[in-house]
C-alpha positions in Angstrom: 116.1 104.1 83.3 119.5 106.0 82.8 123.2 105.6 83.4 125.0 108.2 85.5 128.9 109.4 85.2 130.2 110.7 88.6 132.6 113.4 87.6 133.4 114.4 91.0 133.1 112.6 94.6 131.7 115.4 96.8 130.7 115.4 100.5 128.8 117.6 102.5 131.8 119.3 104.5 133.3 120.6 101.1 130.2 121.7 99.5 129.2 123.7 102.6 132.6 125.4 102.4 132.2 126.1 98.7 128.9 128.0 99.3 130.6 129.9 102.2 133.2 131.0 99.7 136.5 129.0 100.8 138.8 130.3 98.2 140.9 127.0 97.7 137.8 124.7 97.4 136.4 127.3 95.0 139.3 127.5 92.7 139.3 123.6 92.8 135.7 123.3 91.9 135.4 126.4 89.8 133.2 124.5 87.4 130.5 123.6 90.1 130.1 126.6 91.8 127.1 128.1 89.8 125.4 124.8 90.0 126.0 124.1 93.7 124.8 127.9 94.1 121.4 127.3 92.1 121.0 124.1 94.2 121.1 126.0 97.3 118.6 128.6 96.3 116.3 125.7 95.0 116.5 124.0 98.4 115.7 127.0 100.2 112.4 127.4 97.9 111.6 124.0 98.6 111.7 124.2 101.9 109.8 127.8 102.3 107.0 126.3 100.3 107.0 123.0 102.3 106.6 125.1 105.6 104.0 127.5 104.0 102.1 124.1 103.3 102.1 123.0 107.0 105.3 120.7 107.2 106.4 120.5 110.8 110.2 121.5 111.5 111.3 119.3 114.3 114.8 120.4 115.8 116.3 117.1 116.2 120.1 116.5 116.4 121.9 113.1 115.2 124.9 112.0 117.2 128.4 111.5 115.5 130.6 109.1 117.0 134.4 108.9 116.5 136.0 105.8 116.9 139.8 105.0 117.4 142.1 102.7 115.1 140.7 99.7 117.2 136.9 100.4 116.7 136.5 101.9 120.2 134.3 105.0 120.6 136.2 107.8 121.9 134.2 110.7 121.3 130.4 111.6 120.7 129.4 114.9 119.4 126.3 116.6 117.8 126.5 115.8 113.8 126.6 119.4 112.1 123.6 120.1 110.1 125.0 122.8 107.2 123.2 124.1 104.1 124.6 121.0 102.1 122.6 119.0 104.5 119.7 121.0 103.8 120.0 120.6 99.9 120.0 116.9 100.1 117.3 116.4 102.1 114.7 118.8 100.4 115.8 117.1 97.2 115.0 113.7 98.7 111.8 114.8 100.0 110.9 116.3 96.7 111.8 112.6 94.9 110.1 110.9 97.5 106.6 112.9 96.7 107.2 112.6 92.9 107.2 108.9 93.1 104.5 108.5 95.3 102.3 110.9 93.2 103.3 108.7 90.2 102.2 105.5 92.0 98.7 107.0 93.1 97.9 108.6 89.9 98.5 105.7 88.1 96.7 103.3 90.7 99.8 100.9 91.2 100.7 99.0 94.2 103.0 100.9 96.5 105.0 100.5 99.7 103.9 104.1 101.1 105.6 105.9 104.1 102.5 107.0 105.9 102.5 109.3 109.2 98.8 109.5 110.6 97.2 112.2 112.8 98.2 112.2 116.2 95.9 110.3 118.8 93.9 112.6 120.6 94.8 111.4 124.1 98.2 112.2 123.2 97.6 115.6 122.1 95.5 116.2 125.5 98.3 115.1 127.5 100.2 117.5 125.5 97.8 120.3 126.5 98.2 119.6 130.1 101.9 119.8 130.0 103.0 122.8 127.9 101.0 125.8 129.9 103.3 124.7 132.6 106.3 125.4 130.5 104.8 128.8 129.4 103.6 127.7 126.1 100.0 128.5 125.1 98.1 125.7 123.4 94.8 124.5 123.2 93.3 121.5 121.5 91.3 121.7 118.5 88.8 119.0 117.0 90.8 119.0 113.8 94.4 119.7 114.4 96.6 120.5 111.5 100.3 120.1 111.5 100.5 123.9 111.2 98.9 124.2 114.7 101.9 122.0 116.1 104.5 124.3 114.2 103.1 127.2 115.8 103.9 125.7 119.2 107.4 125.3 118.1 107.8 128.6 116.5 106.4 130.3 119.7 109.2 129.0 122.1 112.2 131.6 122.2 114.2 130.1 125.5 116.9 127.6 124.2 116.4 125.4 127.1 112.7 125.3 126.6 112.8 124.7 123.0 114.6 121.1 123.3 111.9 120.0 125.8 109.0 121.3 124.0 110.1 119.8 120.9 110.8 116.5 122.4 107.2 116.8 123.7 105.6 117.6 120.5 107.6 114.7 118.6 106.4 112.3 121.3 102.6 113.4 120.9 103.1 112.5 117.2 101.8 109.2 115.8 104.6 106.8 114.6 105.7 106.9 110.9 105.3 103.4 109.3 105.2 101.8 106.1 101.9 100.8 104.7 100.2 99.6 101.3 97.5 102.4 101.7 98.2 105.9 100.8 97.2 107.5 104.2 99.6 110.8 103.7 102.3 112.1 105.8 100.6 114.4 108.6 104.0 115.7 110.0 105.5 116.7 106.7 102.0 117.5 105.2 102.0 115.4 102.1 99.2 113.6 100.7 101.5 111.3 98.8 104.8 110.3 100.2 106.9 106.9 100.1 110.6 106.2 100.5 112.4 105.8 97.2 115.8 107.5 97.5 117.9 104.8 99.4 117.4 101.6 97.7 120.7 100.1 98.4 120.3 100.5 102.3 116.5 100.4 102.8 114.1 97.6 101.7 111.1 99.4 101.5 113.0 101.6 98.6 114.0 98.9 96.7 110.3 97.5 96.6 109.2 100.6 95.1 112.0 100.7 92.5 110.9 97.0 91.6 107.5 98.2 90.8 108.7 101.4 89.4 110.9 99.9 86.9 108.6 97.4 85.8 105.9 100.0 85.2 108.0 102.1 82.9 108.4 99.5 80.5 104.6 99.1 79.9 101.1 98.4 81.2 101.3 95.6 83.9 99.3 92.5 83.6 96.3 92.0 86.1 98.2 89.0 87.1 101.3 91.1 87.6 99.0 93.6 89.6 98.1 91.2 91.9 101.1 89.8 92.5 102.4 93.2 93.4 99.6 94.1 95.5 100.5 91.0 97.7 104.1 91.8 97.5 103.5 95.5 98.9 101.7 94.5 101.9 104.4 92.2 103.0 107.3 94.4 101.9 105.5 97.0 104.3 
């Protein structure tokens, strides 16, 4: 357990501008530049390692909705994904994997975030559609995440890219929560859970409860049994 002291309140926009060399912000936050540059380099390395291990990189975009003073939507635009978003994403993934590995190694009950292999029927349907879009794809008995990443990498046309991304995404199984450690196919992780958002996502809070208690010492058999029942309902 620890306490933190927030010395600066940073946001994605400012961090991106600092990393791009904005003079005014670099002067204002000069004491953070070295750390932010190291964070950007580390995030890039983590992403490279993840992709090499087979993680699927979907091109998906969130919407940013702007409201007026009365709360009425006045604009919908694509939410910008910048280098600072990438830093947080890679660090969150690393934290989630680290915690899931701890639970698995200790044999502790956990609410895992699992993503199982895609259903064969869905893959076969995908194999029928992709050639019509000029994409070469054949079904193999043991499809790996890298096989799907190859599909996404092979698409060069901008218009076709979004369609192929959508079709491949739709062919995947739906991610879910489970008390069983079934791994995450899309991210190519053998151990994965949601840990980083305990103030807004209940499975993360459940993970925090068990983790915090386990760090204080060995759990009794009675407590372990209670947690085994708890993670089933929490999932």
